[in-house]
XYZ file of C-alpha atoms in Angstrom:
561
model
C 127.804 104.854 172.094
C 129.100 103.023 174.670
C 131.836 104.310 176.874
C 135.348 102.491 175.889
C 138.099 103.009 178.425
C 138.327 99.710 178.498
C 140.513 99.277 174.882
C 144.244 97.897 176.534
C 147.584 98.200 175.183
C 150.038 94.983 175.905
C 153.923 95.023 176.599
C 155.938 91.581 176.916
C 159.168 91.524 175.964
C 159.514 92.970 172.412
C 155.668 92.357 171.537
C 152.788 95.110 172.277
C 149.697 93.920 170.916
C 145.549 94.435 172.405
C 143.362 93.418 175.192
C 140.221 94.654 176.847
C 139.106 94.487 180.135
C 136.338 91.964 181.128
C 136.285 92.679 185.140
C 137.875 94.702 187.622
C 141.310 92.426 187.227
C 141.002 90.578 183.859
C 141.828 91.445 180.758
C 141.811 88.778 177.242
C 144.566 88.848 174.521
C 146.005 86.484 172.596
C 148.794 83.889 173.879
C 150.962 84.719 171.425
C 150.842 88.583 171.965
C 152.396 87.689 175.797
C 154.056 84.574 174.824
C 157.254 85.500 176.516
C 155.674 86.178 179.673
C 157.572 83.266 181.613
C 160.925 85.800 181.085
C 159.185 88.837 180.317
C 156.971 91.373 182.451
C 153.661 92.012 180.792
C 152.727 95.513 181.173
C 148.731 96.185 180.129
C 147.735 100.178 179.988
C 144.603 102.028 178.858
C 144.670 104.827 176.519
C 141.423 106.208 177.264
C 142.582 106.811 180.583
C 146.704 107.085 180.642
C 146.439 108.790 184.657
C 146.133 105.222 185.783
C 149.627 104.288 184.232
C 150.929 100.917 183.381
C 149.617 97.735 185.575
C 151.569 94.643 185.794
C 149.536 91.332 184.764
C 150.012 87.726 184.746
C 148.699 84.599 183.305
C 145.665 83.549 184.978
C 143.968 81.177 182.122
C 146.091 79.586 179.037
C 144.167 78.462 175.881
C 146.526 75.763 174.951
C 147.600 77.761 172.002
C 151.149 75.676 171.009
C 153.013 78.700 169.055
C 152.265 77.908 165.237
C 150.085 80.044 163.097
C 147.056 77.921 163.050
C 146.841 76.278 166.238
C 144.121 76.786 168.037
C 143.601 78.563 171.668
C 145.256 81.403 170.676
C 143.774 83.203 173.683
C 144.960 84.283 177.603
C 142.984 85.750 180.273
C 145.431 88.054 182.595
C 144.880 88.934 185.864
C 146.078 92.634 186.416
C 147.900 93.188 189.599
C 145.307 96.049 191.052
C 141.792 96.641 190.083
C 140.571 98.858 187.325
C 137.745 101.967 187.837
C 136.436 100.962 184.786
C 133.396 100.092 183.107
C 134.772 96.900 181.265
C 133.444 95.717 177.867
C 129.869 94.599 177.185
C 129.325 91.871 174.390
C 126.776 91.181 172.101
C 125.267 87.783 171.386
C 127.265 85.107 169.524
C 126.456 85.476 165.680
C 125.744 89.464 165.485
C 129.072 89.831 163.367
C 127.638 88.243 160.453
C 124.566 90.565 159.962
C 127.240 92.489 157.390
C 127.713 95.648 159.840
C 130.865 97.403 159.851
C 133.334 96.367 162.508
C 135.310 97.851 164.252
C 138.885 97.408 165.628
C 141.188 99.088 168.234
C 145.024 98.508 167.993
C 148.504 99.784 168.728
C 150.439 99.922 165.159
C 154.019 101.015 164.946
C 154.660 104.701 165.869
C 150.649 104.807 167.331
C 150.972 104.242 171.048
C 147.917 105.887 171.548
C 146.045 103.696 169.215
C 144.116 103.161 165.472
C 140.948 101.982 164.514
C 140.643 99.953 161.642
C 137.014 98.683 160.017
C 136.399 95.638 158.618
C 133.595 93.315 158.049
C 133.162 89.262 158.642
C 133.017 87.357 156.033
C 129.788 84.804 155.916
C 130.300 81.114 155.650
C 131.745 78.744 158.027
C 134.436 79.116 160.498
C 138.095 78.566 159.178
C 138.984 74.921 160.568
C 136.461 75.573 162.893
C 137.889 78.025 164.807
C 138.390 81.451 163.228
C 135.847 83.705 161.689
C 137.475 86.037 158.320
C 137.649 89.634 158.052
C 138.141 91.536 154.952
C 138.656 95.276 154.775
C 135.829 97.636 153.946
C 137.877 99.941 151.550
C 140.871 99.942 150.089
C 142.373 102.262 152.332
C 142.509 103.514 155.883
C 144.283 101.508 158.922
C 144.838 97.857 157.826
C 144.999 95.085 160.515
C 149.015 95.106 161.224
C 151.030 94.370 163.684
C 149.874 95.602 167.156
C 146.417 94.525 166.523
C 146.327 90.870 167.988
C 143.964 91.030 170.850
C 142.176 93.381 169.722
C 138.477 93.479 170.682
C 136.078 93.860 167.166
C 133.226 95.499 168.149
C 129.619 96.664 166.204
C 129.081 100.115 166.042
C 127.651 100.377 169.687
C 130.393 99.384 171.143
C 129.896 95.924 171.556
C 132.372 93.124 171.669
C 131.371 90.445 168.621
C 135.399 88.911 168.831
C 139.132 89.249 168.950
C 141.535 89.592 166.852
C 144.106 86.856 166.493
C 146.203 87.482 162.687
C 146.689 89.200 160.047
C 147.211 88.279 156.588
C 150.871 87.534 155.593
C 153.033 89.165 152.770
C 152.233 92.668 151.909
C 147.868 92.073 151.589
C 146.887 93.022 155.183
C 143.193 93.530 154.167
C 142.303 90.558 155.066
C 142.698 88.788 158.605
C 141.220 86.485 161.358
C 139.018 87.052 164.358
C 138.200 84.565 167.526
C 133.927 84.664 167.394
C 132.654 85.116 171.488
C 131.451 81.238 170.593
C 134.713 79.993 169.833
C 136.750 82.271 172.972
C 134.056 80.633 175.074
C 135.866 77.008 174.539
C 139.086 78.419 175.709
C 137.811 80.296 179.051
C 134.542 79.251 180.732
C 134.291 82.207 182.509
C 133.267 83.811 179.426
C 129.724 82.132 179.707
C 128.527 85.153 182.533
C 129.163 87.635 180.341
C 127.551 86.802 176.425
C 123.982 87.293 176.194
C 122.464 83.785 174.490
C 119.398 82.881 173.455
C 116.467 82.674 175.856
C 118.792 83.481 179.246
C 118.064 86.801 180.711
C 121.291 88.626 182.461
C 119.713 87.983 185.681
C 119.171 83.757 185.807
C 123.060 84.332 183.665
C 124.832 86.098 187.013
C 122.329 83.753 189.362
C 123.809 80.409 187.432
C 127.622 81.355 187.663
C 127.331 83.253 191.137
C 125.866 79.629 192.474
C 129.132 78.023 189.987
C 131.591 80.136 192.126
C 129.780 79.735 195.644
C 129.937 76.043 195.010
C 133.471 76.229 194.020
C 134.482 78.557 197.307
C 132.387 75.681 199.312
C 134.516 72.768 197.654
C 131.193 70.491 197.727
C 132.030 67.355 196.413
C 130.047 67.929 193.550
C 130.308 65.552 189.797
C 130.112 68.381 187.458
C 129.124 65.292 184.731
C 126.279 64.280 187.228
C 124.747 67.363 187.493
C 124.940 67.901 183.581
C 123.156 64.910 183.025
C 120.589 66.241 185.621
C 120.522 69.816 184.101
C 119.611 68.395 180.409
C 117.796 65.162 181.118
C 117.996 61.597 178.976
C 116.979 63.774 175.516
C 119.821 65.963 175.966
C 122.938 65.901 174.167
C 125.489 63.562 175.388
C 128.575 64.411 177.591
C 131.588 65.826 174.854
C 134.376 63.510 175.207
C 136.278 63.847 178.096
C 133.588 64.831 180.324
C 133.765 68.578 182.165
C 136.728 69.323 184.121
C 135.081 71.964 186.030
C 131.545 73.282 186.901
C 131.936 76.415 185.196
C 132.690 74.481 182.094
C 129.377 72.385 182.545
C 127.721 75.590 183.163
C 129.169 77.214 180.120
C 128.137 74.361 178.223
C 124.704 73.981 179.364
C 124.621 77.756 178.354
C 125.894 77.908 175.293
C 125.347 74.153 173.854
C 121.573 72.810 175.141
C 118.608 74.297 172.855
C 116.665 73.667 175.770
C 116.067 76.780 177.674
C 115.405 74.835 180.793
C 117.559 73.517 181.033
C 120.158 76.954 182.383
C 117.579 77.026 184.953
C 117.658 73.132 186.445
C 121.067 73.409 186.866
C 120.625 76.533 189.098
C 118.231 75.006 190.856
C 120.314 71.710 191.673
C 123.121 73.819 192.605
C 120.600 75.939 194.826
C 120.092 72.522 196.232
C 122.904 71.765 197.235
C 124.291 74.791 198.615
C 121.249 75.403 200.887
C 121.285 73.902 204.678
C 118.970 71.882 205.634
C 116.982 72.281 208.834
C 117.965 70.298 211.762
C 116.167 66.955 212.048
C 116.332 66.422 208.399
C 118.007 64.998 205.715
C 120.106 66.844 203.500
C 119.017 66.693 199.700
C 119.815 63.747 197.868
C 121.349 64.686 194.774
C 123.154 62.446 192.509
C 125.734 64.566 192.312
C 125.836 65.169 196.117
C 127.967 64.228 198.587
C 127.130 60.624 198.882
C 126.171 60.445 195.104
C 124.979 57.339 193.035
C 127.562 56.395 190.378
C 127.635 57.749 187.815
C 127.401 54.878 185.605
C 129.057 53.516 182.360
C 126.994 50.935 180.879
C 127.788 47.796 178.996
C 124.321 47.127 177.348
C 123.610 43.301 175.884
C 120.856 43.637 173.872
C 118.969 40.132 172.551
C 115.968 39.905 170.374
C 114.723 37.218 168.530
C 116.241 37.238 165.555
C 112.737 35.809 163.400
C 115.311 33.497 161.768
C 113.409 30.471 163.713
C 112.829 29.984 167.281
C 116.071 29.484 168.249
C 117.726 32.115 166.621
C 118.369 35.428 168.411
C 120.731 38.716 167.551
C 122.876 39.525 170.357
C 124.268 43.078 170.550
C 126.725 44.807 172.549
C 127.412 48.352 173.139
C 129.418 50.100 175.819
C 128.683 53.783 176.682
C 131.731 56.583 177.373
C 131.214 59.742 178.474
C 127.182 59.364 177.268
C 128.577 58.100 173.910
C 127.635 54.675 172.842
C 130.276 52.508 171.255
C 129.586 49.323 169.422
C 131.199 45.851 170.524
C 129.562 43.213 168.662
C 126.738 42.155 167.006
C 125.938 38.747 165.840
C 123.151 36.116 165.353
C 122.988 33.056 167.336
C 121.516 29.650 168.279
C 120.346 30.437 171.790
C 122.821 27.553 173.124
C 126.052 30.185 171.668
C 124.916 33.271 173.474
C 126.325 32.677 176.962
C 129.746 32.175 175.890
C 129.720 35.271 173.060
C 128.013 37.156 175.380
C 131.213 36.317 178.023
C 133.615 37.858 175.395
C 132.324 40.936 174.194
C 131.544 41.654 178.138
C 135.495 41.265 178.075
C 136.107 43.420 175.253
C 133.157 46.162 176.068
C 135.388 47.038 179.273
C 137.970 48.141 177.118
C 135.861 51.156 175.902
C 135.108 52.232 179.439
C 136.874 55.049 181.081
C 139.422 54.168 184.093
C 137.852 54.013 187.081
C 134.194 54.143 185.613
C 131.323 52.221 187.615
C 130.424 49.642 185.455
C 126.562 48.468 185.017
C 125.539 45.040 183.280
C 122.529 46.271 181.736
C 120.859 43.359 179.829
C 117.732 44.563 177.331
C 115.560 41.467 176.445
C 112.368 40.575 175.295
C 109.430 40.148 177.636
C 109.404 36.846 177.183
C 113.144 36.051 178.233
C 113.271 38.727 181.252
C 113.372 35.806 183.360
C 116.501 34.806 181.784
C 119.387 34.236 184.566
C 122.224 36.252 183.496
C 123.443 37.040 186.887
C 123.992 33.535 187.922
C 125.826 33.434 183.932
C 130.005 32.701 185.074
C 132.008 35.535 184.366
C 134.577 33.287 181.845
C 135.014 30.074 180.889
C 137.943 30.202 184.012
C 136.456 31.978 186.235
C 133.287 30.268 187.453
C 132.178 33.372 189.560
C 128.675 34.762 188.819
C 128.579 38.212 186.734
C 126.195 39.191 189.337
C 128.342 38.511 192.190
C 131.021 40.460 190.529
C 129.405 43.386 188.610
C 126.054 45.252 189.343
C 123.792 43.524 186.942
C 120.350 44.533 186.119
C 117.749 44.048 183.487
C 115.373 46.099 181.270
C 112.681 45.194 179.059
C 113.665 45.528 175.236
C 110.111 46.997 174.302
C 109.962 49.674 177.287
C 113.796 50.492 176.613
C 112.923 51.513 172.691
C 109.920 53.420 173.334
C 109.849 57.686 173.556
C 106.956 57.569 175.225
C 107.334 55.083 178.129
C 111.349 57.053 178.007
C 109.698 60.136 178.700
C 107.570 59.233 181.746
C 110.688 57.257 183.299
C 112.973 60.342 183.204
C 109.989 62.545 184.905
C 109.805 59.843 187.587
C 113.762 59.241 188.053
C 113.369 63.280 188.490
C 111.568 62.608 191.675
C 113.645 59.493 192.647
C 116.392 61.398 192.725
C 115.914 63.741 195.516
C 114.736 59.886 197.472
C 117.301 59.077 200.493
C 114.875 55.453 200.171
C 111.780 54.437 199.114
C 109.748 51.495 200.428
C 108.306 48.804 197.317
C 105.310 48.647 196.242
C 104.158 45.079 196.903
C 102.775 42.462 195.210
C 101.742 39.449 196.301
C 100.805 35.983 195.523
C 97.522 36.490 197.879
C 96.568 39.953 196.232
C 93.104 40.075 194.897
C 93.836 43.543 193.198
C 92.526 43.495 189.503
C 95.422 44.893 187.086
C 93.442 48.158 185.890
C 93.184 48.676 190.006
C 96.837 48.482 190.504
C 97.650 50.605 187.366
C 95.501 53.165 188.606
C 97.528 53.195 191.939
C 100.985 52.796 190.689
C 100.270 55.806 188.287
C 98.488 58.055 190.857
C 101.341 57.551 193.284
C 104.049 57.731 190.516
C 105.608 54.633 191.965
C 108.963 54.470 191.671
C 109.636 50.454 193.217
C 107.647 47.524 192.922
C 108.198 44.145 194.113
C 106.854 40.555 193.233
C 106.267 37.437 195.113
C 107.040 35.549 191.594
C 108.736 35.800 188.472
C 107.003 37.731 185.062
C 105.047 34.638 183.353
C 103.641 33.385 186.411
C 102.824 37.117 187.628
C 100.888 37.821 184.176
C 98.394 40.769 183.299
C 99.848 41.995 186.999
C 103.332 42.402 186.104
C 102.126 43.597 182.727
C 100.961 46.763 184.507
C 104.528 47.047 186.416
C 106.193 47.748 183.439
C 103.392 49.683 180.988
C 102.871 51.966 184.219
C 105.540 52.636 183.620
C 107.532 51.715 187.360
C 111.193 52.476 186.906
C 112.358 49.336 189.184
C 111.153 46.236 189.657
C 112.326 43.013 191.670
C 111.310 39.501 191.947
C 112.578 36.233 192.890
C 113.342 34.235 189.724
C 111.908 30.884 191.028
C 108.844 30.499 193.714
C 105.200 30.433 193.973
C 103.286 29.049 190.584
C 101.277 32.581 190.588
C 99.204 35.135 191.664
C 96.237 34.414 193.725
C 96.608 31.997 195.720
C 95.369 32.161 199.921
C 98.151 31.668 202.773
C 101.786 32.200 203.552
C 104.171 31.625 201.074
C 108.016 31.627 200.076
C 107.124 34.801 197.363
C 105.355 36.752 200.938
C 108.692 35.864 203.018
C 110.573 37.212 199.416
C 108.718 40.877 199.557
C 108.990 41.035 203.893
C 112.751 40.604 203.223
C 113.222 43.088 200.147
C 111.342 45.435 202.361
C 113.754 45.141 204.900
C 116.530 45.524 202.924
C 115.738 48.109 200.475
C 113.902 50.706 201.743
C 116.645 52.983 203.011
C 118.567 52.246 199.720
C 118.293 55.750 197.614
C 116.554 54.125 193.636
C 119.838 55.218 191.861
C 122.251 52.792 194.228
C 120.226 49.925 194.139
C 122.241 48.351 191.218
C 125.144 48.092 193.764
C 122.649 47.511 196.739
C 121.909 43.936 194.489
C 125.052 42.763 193.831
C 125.934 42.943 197.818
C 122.825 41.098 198.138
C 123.982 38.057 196.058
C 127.712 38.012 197.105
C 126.188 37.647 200.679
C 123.985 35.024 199.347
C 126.405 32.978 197.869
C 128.752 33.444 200.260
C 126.106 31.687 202.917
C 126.515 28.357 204.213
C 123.335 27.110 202.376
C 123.272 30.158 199.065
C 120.348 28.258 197.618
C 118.317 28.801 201.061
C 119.050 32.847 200.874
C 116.446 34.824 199.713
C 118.287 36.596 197.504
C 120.382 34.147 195.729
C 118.231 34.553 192.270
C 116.648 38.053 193.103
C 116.025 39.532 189.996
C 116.557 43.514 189.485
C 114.802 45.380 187.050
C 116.222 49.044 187.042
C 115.293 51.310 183.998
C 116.875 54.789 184.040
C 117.224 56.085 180.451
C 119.608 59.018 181.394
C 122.369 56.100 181.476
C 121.183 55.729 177.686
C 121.311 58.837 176.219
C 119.898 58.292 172.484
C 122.542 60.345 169.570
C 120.627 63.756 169.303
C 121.593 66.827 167.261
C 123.307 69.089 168.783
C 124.137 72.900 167.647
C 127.343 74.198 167.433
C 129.355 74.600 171.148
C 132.181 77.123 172.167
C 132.956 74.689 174.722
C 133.112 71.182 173.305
């Protein structure tokens, strides 16, 4: 049995209610047991040892709990004035309540200052609205949950914590009554996440996740606690919950508690490990995404056209924009090629209603092979405002057939992994003049995991060698959208000048901001004296990173969402 000094008895105003200590200085209840604490003192003492006396405490985490019976975050983490020389409470993993054990509950009733235990059991089925977990007596007599007991930790018989008490039925039936599950207090404080055992995360990678969390926190490293989430659980993940993570212990609590992959606890130590660790002098410092000069983070507005099979003109046009790794529908509709410009203008419009304030927007435009060509950067924002979508947003484009696929999904995200950590990398080239056979330059692309290629001319002319670009698979790809006829031709060309300039532009340009890097390119383009003579005015930017575009996946049930 475990030792138990660590059952608290709470005084605000004329409510005394529960608690148990967590740490040296914190101690959870519920909000409503110390609900008058903005007038009131809240006085926390420990039965099992009464020499320390009472300890003042204050509010140190709110659950949002709004003072009616059912709402939800009926919780409070206080922070005791002094530390405690006590062992505080040990929990067990989320679930063990509803093996059918008895359980076990320490309170403060009328006229017992010292305290009573009542037993109980949980009920099975599903959680009251989500949130609450039932109890039901285990006899007909004995010490019923009453008044005094909110707060109060339910624990197995070893001792450990499974919950908290938060009411009691109403009337005169107090054999029955609610409890907070460790899954469900874990939404309310983060925190919460270093101290349940869960699934497949031993204690030690636990206390070497969140003592990295608080080190980065102490640091104030301009960290994107969404970035690094979307690192930690990679494009098969589940999405971002709405609203994204408003702190780094909450994206480490969720990674915990929510991901079934085990991994993925132990990549987001590992970027965090990253980021905190100096770099020797004379090199450069890791480049993370979510570092200090990170890539966007970007919200997509995805067009996506396919041939519709209604007749060669006919195509379906899609839109979707993505929130918070969500993906929300615009439009669909089918269409005479001639109509998709101008339908493809207004749900651009609408899409950036569904995007988060202040998101970086990305024109991602998924087409068929045979239309990647197609120039929807030069395509005029509106029918007033002449200025080219590509000279206004970051717009890129990715191949319909590579975007749908798992596998070729799979081998991206691997690659991007590398990418990442990539303060530039230089193109691979490919020229009009090359004499390379396409099985030669798969081989090579592969064996290097080539993250950039570049061609002297656009995808039809480039054929069976462009082919291998994408099927590789190569996560960007850039070409000029008019030039040389082809591949293999002798002598100096426009397409040669094409790949010496994208060279010199590009290769200190980390993969992820390359999007951006583009659109700078064409505004200084058309903003030349002769646009049409710039090398970049119809660059074309193939950029393929399928954690922007999460798939839906099924996700288990989170404390934190």
């Amino acid at each position: 049995m475990r030792k138990t000094d660590w059952h608290a008895r709470i005084e605000c105003g004329r409510e005394i209610g529960a608690g148990f200590l967590v740490s040296a200085r914190r101690v959870l209840t519920c909000a409503h047991v110390v609900r008058a604490s903005d007038t009131a003192e809240v006085t926390v003492t420990f039965p099992g040892r009464a020499d320390l006396g009472g300890v003042v405490a204050s509010v140190a985490v709110h659950g949002g709990w709004r003072g009616g019976a059912a709402d939800p975050g009926d919780l409070v983490v206080l922070e005791l004035e002094r530390e405690m020389p006590l062992t505080p409470a040990a929990f067990a993993p989320p679930g063990a309540e509803r093996d059918g054990h008895e359980l076990v509950a320490y309170g403060f009733p009328r006229g017992y200052d010292e305290g009573m235990l009542a037993s109980y059991r949980a009920l099975p089925g599903p959680l009251i609205s989500g949130e609450w977990v039932q109890l039901e007596a285990l006899t007909g007599h004995g010490q019923p949950l009453a008044a005094g007991f909110s707060g109060a930790a339910v624990t197995l018989a070893d001792g450990t914590v499974v919950g908290m008490v938060t009411a009691v039925a109403g009337g005169t039936d107090t054999r029955v009554g609610r409890m907070l599950p460790t899954e469900v207090m874990g939404r309310y404080w983060a925190g919460l996440g270093e101290l349940v055992p869960t699934d497949g995360h031993h204690t030690e990678l636990r206390g070497r996740l969140y003592g990295l969390v608080r080190r980065a926190e102490r640091a104030g490293l301009p960290y994107r606690p969404d970035q690094l989430y979307v690192d930690a659980v990679g494009p098969f993940g589940p999405p971002l919950p709405d609203g994204g993570f408003g702190s780094l212990e909450r994206a480490a609590a969720y990674v915990q508690w929510e991901v079934a992959d085990e991994g993925a606890v132990t990549r987001l130590a590992e970027l965090l490990e990253r980021l905190l660790t100096p770099e020797p002098p004379g090199t450069d410092a890791p480049a993370l995404t979510s570092a200090a000069d990170p890539a966007p983070s970007w919200s997509p507005i995805v067009v996506e056209i396919e041939h519709s099979g209604a007749g060669a003109d006919q195509v379906t046009v899609e839109v979707f924009a993505y929130r918070d790794g969500r993906r929300h529908p615009v439009g669909a509709r089918r269409l005479a090629r001639g109509a998709v410009r101008g339908y493809v203008q207004e749900r651009i419009d609408e899409a950036f209603t569904q995007l988060a304030p202040g998101a970086d927007e990305l024109l991602t435009f998924v087409l068929p092979r045979d239309l990647l060509n197609l120039p929807v950067a030069r395509w005029p924002c509106s029918d007033d405002d002449p200025t080219p979508l590509g000279c206004t947003y970051p717009v890129v484009v990715a191949d319909r057939s590579r975007h749908r696929s798992g596998r070729l999904r799979h081998q991206l995200a691997k690659i991007w992994r590398k990418l990442d950590t990539d303060s530039g990398i230089a193109p691979h080239r490919v020229g009009c003049d090359t004499q390379e056979r396409p099985p030669s330059l798969r081989k090579r692309l592969r064996d290097d995991d080539t993250g950039m290629a570049a061609y002297a001319t656009e995808p039809t002319a480039a054929g069976p060698h462009f082919e291998v670009g994408l099927n590789a698979p190569v996560p960007v790809l850039l070409w000029p959208r008019a030039g040389c006829p082809g591949i293999g031709h002798p002598g100096p060309c426009a397409g040669g000048a094409f790949l010496d300039r994208v060279a010199e532009s590009i290769t200190a340009v980390p993969p992820a901001r390359l999007p951006r890097h583009v659109l700078d390119l064409r505004e200084t383009a058309a903003a030349d004296d002769e646009p049409d003579g710039h090398w970049a005015h119809d660059v074309q930017l193939m950029w393929d990173d399928p954690r922007c575009f999460p798939e839906p996946t099924a996700c288990r049930h989170s404390p934190v969402a």
